[in-house]
Tab-separated table of C-alpha atoms and ligand atoms in Angstrom:
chain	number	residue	atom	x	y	z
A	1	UNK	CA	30.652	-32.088	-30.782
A	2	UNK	CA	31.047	-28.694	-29.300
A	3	UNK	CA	31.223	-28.400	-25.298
A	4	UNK	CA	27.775	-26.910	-23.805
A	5	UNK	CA	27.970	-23.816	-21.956
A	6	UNK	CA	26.493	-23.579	-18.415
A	7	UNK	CA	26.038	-19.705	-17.181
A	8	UNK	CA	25.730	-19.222	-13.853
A	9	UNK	CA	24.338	-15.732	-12.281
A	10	UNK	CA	25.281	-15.250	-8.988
A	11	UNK	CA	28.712	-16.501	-7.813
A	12	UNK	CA	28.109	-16.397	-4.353
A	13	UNK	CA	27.663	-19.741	-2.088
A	14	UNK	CA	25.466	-21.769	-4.267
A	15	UNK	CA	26.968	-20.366	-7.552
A	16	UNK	CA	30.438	-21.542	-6.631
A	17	UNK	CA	29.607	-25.506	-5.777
A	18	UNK	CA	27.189	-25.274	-8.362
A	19	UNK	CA	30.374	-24.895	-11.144
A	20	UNK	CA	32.682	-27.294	-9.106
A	21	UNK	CA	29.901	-29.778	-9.429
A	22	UNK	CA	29.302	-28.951	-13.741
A	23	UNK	CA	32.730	-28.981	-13.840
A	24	UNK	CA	33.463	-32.529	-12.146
A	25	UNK	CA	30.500	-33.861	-14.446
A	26	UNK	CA	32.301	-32.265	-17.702
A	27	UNK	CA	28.542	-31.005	-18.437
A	28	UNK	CA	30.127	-28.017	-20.165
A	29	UNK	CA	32.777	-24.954	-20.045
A	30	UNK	CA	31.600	-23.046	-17.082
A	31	UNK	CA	30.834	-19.081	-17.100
A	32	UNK	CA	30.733	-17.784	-13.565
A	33	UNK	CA	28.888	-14.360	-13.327
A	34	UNK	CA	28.185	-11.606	-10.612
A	35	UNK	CA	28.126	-7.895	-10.078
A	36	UNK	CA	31.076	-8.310	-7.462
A	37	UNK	CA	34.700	-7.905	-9.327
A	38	UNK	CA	36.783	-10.485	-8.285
A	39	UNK	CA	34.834	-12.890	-7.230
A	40	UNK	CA	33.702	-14.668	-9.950
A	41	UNK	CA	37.432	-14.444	-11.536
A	42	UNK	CA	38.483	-15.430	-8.350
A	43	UNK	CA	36.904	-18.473	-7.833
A	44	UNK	CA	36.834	-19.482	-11.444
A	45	UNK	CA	40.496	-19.177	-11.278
A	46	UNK	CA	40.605	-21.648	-8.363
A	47	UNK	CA	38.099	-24.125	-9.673
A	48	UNK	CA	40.117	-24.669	-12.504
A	49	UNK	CA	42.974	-25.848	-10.318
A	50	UNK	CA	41.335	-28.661	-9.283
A	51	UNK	CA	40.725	-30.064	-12.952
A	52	UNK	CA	44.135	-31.422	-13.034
A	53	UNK	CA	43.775	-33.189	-9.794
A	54	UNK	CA	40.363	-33.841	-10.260
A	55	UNK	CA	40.859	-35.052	-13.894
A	56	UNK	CA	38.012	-33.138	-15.652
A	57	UNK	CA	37.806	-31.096	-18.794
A	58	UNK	CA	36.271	-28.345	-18.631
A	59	UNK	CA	36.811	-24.561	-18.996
A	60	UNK	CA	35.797	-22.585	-16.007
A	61	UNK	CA	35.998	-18.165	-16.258
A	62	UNK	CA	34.814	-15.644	-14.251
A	63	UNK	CA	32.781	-12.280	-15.504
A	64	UNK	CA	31.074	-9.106	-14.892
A	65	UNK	CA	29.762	-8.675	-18.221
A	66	UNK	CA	26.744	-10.365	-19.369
A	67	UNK	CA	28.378	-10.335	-22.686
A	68	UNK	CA	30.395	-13.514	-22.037
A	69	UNK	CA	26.828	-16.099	-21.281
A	70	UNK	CA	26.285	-15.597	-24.876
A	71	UNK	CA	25.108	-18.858	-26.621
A	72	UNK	CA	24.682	-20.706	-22.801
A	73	UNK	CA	22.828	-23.717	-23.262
A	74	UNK	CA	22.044	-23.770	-19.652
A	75	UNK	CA	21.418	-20.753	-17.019
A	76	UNK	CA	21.256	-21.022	-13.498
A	77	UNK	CA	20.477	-17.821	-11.436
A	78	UNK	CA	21.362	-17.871	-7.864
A	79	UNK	CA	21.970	-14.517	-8.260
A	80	UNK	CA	20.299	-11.744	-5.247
A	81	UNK	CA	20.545	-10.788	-1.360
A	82	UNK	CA	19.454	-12.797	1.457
A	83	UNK	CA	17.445	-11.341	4.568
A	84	UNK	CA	18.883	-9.007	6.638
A	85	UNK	CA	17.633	-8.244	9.894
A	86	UNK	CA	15.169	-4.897	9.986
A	87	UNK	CA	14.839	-5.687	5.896
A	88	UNK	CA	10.848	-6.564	5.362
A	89	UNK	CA	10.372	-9.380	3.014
A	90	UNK	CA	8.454	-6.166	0.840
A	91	UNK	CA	12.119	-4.736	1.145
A	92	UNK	CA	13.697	-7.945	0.039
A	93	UNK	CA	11.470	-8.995	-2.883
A	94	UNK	CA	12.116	-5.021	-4.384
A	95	UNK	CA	15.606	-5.854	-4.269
A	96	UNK	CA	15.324	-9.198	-5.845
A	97	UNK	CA	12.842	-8.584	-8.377
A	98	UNK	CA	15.284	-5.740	-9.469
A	99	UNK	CA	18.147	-8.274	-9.418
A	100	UNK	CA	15.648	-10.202	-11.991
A	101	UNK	CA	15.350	-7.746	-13.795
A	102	UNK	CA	18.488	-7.230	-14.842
A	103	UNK	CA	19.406	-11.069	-14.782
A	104	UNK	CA	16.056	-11.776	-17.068
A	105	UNK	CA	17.520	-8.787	-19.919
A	106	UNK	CA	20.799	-10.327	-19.709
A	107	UNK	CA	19.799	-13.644	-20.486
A	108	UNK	CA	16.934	-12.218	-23.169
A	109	UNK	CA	19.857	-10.206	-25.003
A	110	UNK	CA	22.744	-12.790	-24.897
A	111	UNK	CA	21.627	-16.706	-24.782
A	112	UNK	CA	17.809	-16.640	-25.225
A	113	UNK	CA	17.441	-20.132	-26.521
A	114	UNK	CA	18.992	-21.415	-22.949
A	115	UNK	CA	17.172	-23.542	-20.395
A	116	UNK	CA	17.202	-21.006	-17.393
A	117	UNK	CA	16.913	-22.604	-13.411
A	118	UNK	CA	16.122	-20.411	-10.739
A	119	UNK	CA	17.130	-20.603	-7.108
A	120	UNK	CA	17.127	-17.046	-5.872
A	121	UNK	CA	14.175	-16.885	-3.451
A	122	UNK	CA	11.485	-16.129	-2.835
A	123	UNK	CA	11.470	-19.030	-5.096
A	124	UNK	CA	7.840	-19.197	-6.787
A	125	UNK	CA	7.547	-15.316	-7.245
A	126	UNK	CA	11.385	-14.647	-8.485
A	127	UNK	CA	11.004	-17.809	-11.114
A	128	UNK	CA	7.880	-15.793	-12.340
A	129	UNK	CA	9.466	-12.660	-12.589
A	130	UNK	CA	12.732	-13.812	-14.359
A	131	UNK	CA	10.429	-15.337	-16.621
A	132	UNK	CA	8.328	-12.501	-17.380
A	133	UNK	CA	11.605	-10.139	-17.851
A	134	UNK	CA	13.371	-12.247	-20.145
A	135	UNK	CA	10.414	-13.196	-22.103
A	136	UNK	CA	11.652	-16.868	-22.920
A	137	UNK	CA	9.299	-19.566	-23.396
A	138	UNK	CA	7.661	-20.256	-20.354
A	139	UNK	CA	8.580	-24.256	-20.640
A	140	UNK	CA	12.157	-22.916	-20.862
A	141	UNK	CA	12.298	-21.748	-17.503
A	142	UNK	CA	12.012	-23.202	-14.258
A	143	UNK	CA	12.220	-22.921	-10.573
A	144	UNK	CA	13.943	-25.108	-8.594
A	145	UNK	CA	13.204	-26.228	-4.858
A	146	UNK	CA	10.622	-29.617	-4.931
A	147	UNK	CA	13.937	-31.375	-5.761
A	148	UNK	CA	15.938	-29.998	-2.950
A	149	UNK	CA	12.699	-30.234	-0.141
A	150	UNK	CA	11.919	-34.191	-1.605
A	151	UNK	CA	15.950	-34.491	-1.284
A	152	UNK	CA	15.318	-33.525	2.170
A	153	UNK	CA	12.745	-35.552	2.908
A	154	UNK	CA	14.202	-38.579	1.597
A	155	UNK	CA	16.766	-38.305	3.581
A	156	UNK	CA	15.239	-37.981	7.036
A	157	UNK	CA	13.337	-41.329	5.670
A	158	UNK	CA	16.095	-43.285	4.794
A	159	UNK	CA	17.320	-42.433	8.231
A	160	UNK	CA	14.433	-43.609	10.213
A	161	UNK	CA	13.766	-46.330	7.809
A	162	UNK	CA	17.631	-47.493	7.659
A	163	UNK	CA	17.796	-47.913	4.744
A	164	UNK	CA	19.947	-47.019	1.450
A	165	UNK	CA	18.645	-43.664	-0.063
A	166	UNK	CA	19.095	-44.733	-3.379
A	167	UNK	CA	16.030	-47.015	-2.045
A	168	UNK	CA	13.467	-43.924	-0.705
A	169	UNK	CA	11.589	-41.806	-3.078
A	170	UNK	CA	9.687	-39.267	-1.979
A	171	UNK	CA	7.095	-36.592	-3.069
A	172	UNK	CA	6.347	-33.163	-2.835
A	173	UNK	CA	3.642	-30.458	-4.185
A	174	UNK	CA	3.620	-26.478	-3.265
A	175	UNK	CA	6.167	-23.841	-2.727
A	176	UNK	CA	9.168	-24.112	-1.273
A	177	UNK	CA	9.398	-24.297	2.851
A	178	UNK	CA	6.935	-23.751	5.102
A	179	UNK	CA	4.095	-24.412	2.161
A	180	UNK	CA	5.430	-27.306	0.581
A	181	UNK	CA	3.235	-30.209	0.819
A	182	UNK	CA	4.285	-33.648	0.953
A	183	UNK	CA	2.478	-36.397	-0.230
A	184	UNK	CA	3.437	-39.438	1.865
A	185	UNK	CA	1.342	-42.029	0.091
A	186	UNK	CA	3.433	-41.577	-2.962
A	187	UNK	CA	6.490	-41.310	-0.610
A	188	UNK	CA	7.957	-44.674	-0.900
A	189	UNK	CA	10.666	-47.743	0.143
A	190	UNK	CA	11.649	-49.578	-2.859
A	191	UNK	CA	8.110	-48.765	-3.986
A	192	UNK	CA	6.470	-49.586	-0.943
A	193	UNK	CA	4.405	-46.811	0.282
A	194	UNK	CA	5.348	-45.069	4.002
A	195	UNK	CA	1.695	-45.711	4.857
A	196	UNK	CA	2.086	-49.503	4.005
A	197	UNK	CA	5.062	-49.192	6.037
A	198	UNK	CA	3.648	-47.764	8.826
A	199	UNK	CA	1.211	-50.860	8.815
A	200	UNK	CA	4.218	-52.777	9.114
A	201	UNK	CA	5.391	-51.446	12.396
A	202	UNK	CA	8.246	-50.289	10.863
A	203	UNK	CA	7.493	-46.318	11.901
A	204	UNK	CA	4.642	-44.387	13.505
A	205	UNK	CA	2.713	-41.826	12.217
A	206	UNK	CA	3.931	-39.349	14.745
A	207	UNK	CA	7.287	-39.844	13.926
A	208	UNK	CA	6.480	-39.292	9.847
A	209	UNK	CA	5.151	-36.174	10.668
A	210	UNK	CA	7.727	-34.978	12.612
A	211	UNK	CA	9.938	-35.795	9.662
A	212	UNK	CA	7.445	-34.057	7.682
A	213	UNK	CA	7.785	-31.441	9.453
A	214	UNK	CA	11.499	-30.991	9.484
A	215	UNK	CA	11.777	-31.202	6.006
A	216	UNK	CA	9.572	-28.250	5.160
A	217	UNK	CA	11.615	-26.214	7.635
A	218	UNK	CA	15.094	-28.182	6.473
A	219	UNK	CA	16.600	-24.821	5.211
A	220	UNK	CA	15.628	-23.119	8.460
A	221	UNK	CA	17.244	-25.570	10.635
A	222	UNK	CA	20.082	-25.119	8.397
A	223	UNK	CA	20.515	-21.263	8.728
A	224	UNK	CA	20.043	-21.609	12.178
A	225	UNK	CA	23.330	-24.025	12.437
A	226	UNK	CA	25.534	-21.799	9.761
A	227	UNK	CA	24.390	-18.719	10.975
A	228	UNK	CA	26.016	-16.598	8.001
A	229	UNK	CA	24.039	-18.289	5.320
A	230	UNK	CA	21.911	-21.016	3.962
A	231	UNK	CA	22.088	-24.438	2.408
A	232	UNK	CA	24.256	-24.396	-0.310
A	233	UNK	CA	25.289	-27.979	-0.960
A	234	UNK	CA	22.212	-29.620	-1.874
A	235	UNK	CA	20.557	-26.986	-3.446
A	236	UNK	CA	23.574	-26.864	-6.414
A	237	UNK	CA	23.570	-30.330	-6.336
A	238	UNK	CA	19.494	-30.257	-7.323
A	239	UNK	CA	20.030	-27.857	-9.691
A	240	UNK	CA	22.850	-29.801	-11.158
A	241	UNK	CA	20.308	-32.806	-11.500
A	242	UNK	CA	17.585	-30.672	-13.502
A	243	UNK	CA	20.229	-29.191	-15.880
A	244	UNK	CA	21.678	-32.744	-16.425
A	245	UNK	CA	17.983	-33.877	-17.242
A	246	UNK	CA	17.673	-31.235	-20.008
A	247	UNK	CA	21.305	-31.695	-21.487
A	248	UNK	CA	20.682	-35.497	-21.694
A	249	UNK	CA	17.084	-35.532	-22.810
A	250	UNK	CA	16.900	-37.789	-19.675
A	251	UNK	CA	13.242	-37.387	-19.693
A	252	UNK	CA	12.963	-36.718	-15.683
A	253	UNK	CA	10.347	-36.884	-13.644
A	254	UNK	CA	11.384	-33.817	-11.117
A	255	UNK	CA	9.142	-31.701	-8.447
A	256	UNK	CA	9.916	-28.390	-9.998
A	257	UNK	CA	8.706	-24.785	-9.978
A	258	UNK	CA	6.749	-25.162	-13.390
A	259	UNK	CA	4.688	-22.345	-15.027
A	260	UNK	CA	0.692	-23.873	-15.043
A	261	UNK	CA	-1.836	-23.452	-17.453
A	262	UNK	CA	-4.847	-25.276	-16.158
A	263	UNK	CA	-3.130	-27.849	-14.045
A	264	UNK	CA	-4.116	-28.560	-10.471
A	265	UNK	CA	-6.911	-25.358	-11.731
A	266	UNK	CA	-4.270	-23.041	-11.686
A	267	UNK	CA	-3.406	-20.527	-14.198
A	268	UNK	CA	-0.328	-18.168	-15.196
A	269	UNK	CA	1.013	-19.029	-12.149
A	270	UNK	CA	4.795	-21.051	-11.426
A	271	UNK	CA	3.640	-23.745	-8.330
A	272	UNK	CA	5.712	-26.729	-7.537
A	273	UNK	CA	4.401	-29.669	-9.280
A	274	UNK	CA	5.952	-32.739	-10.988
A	275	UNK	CA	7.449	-32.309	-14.427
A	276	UNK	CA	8.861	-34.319	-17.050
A	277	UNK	CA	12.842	-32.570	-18.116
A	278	UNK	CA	13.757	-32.785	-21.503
A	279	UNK	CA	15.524	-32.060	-24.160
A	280	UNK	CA	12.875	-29.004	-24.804
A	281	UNK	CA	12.822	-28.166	-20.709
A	282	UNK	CA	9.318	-28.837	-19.537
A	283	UNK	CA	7.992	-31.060	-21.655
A	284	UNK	CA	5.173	-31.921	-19.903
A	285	UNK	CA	3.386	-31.405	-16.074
A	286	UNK	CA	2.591	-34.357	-14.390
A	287	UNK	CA	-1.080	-34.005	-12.727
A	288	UNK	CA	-2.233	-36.685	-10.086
A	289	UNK	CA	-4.825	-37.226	-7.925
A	290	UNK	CA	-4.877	-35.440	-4.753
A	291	UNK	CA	-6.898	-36.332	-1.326
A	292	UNK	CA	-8.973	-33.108	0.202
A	293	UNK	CA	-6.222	-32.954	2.658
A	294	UNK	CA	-3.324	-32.111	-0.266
A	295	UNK	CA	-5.742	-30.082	-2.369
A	296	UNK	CA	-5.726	-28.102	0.927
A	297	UNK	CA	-2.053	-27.663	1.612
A	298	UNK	CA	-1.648	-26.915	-2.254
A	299	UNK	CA	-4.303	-24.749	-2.177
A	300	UNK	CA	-2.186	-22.810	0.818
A	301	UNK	CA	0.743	-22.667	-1.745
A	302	UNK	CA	-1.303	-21.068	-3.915
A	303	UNK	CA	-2.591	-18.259	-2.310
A	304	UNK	CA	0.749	-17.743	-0.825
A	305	UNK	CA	2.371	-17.207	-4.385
A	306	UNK	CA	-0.710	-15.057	-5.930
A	307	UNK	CA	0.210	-12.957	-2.698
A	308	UNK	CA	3.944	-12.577	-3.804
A	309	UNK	CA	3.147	-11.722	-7.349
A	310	UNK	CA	0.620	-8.902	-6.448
A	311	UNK	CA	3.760	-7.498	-4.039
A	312	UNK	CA	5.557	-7.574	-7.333
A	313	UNK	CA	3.057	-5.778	-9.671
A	314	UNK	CA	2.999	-3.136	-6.721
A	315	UNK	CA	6.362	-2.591	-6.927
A	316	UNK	CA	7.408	-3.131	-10.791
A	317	UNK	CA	4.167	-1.854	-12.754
A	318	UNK	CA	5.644	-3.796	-15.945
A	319	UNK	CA	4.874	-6.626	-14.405
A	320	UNK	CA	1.094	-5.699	-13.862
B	1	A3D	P1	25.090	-15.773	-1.741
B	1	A3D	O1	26.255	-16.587	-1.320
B	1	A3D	O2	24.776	-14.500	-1.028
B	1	A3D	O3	25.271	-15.448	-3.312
B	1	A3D	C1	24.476	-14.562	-4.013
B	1	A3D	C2	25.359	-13.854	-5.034
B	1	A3D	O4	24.529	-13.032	-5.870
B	1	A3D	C3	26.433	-12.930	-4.416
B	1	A3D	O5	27.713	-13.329	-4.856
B	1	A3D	C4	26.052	-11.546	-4.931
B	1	A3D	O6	27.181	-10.722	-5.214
B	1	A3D	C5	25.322	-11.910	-6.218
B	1	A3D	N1	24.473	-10.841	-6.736
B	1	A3D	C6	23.733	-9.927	-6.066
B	1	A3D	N2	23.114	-9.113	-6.945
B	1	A3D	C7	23.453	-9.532	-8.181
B	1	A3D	C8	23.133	-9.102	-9.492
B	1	A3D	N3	22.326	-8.058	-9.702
B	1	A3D	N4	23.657	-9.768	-10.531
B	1	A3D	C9	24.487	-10.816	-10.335
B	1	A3D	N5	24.834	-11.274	-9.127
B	1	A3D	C10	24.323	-10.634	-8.067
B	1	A3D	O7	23.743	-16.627	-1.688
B	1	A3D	P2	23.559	-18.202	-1.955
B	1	A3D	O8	24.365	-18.599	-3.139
B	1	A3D	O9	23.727	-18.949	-0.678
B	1	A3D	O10	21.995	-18.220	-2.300
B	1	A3D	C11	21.537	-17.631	-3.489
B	1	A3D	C12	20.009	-17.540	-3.498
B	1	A3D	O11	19.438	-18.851	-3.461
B	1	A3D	C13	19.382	-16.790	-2.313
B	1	A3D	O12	18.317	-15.982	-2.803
B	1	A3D	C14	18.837	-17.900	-1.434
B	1	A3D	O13	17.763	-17.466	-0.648
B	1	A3D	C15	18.391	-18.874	-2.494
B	1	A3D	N6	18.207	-20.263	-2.050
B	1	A3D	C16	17.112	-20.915	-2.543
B	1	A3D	C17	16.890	-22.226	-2.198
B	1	A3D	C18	15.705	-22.940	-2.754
B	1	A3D	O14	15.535	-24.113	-2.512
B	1	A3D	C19	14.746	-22.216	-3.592
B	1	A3D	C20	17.776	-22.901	-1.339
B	1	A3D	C21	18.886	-22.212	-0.861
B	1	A3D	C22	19.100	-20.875	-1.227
């Protein structure tokens, strides 16, 4: 059987561990792309020095030219500009949504029967707008952020709990950050629920939302530590899990940035909800019950996303 091919846009921090990681799982030959020369080439080149020591198969190139995703079973865009100080976010989502643009044509021209990941923020608006450039189905394209903020979660719970991560799952609804909403009865200890567990004198509702808390400003506390950049590690690795869902028809359930059509009464709009990855991307959205509290914070999410895509039909009238 013929390697896949994973095409990633945007070779910066992400982009790089994001091909490491492909690579190391042999998930496919590996096309790095960005507008900067060198760097893609560059790191490509170096990437594939650690096959032989890290014993995996895989071809890994660099490119400028959109030419060379052609045929990519799998896309991941991390491609765009962070915040710079004096820059608006107005300034920064003309910039990005421009960097869509031209991300969402190359992909529509060269591999448009791909499953396409988005991590270039602002997440929930940027997902929308790739998908509305490139024109692919809209179950074929996805934004991805519930798995890094549930990843983040977990964590801080398998820390207070002290216990094996592979033992916490946790849950989370709404856009990415400071709107994300997580739902901590479905948040669980080898399927014991946190509120069960908070019975059980085993935590205190302060302290779960304080950890709450944390995680929905995880990548903030992270900037503030790097100071140059954002997360990086965990959001490849998240991304990695999504794309390995859809290459294995691993049938996933995954908090992703899905496009609704009715669900949780919202429609035409990408909100982070729980989907099922397959072997046809999205295969299906995963609706549960919500207390008033969650339909609340969701409902926050929302509004905060139909905000974003009215900045974007300001500034791009093909999008209106
Ligand atoms: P960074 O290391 O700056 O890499 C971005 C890369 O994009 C750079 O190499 C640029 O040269 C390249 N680029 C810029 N314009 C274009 C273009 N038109 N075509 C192709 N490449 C281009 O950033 P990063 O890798 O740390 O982060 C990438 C994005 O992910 C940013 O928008 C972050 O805000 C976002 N991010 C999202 C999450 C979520 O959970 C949603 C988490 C962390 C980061």
């Amino acid at each position: 059987m013929a390697r896949k091919k994973i095409a990633l846009i945007g070779a910066g921090n992400i982009g790089g561990t994001l091909a490491h990681l492909a690579a190391q799982k042999e998930l496919g030959d590996v096309v790095l792309f960005d507008i900067a020369e060198g760097i893609p080439q560059g790191k490509a080149l170096d990437l594939s020095q650690c096959g032989p020591v890290e014993g995996f198969d895989a071809f890994i190139t660099g490119t400028n030219d959109y030419k060379d995703i052609a045929g990519a079973d799998v896309v991941i865009v991390t491609a765009g500009v962070p915040r710079k100080p004096g820059m608006s976010r107005d300034d920064l989502l003309g910039i990005n949504l421009k960097v869509m643009k031209a991300v969402g044509e190359g992909i529509r021209d060269n591999c448009p029967d791909a499953f396409v990941i988005c991590i270039t923020n602002p997440l929930d608006a940027m997902v929308w707008a790739l998908r509305e450039f490139s024109g692919l189905p809209h179950n074929k394209v996805v934004g991805m952020a519930g798995v890094l903020d549930s990843a983040r979660f977990s964590t801080f719970l398998a820390w207070e709990f002290g216990v094996s991560v592979r033992d916490v799952t946790s849950f989370v609804l709404g856009g990415h950050g400071d709107t994300m909403v997580p739902i901590v009865e479905y948040s669980t200890v080898k399927g014991i629920p946190v509120p069960d567990l908070i019975k059980m004198g085993r935590s205190t509702q302060e302290r779960i939302d304080a950890i709450v808390k944390r995680t929905a400003s995880g990548g903030g506390e992270i900037v503030g530590l790097l100071k140059t950049g954002s997360a990086f590690y965990a959001p490849a690795a998240s991304a990695i899990s999504m794309a390995e869902s859809y290459l294995g028809d691993q049938k996933r359930i995954l908090p992703c940035a899905a496009h609704l059509t009715g669900q949780y009464g919202v429609d035409g709009l990408y909100v982070g909800v729980p989907v099922m990855i397959g072997k046809d991307g999205v295969e299906q959205v995963i609706e549960i019950d919500l207390d008033e509290k969650a339909k609340a914070g969701l409902q926050v999410s929302i509004d905060a996303v139909k905000e974003l895509l009215v900045a974007c039909k300001g500034i791009d009238s093909s999008l209106a």
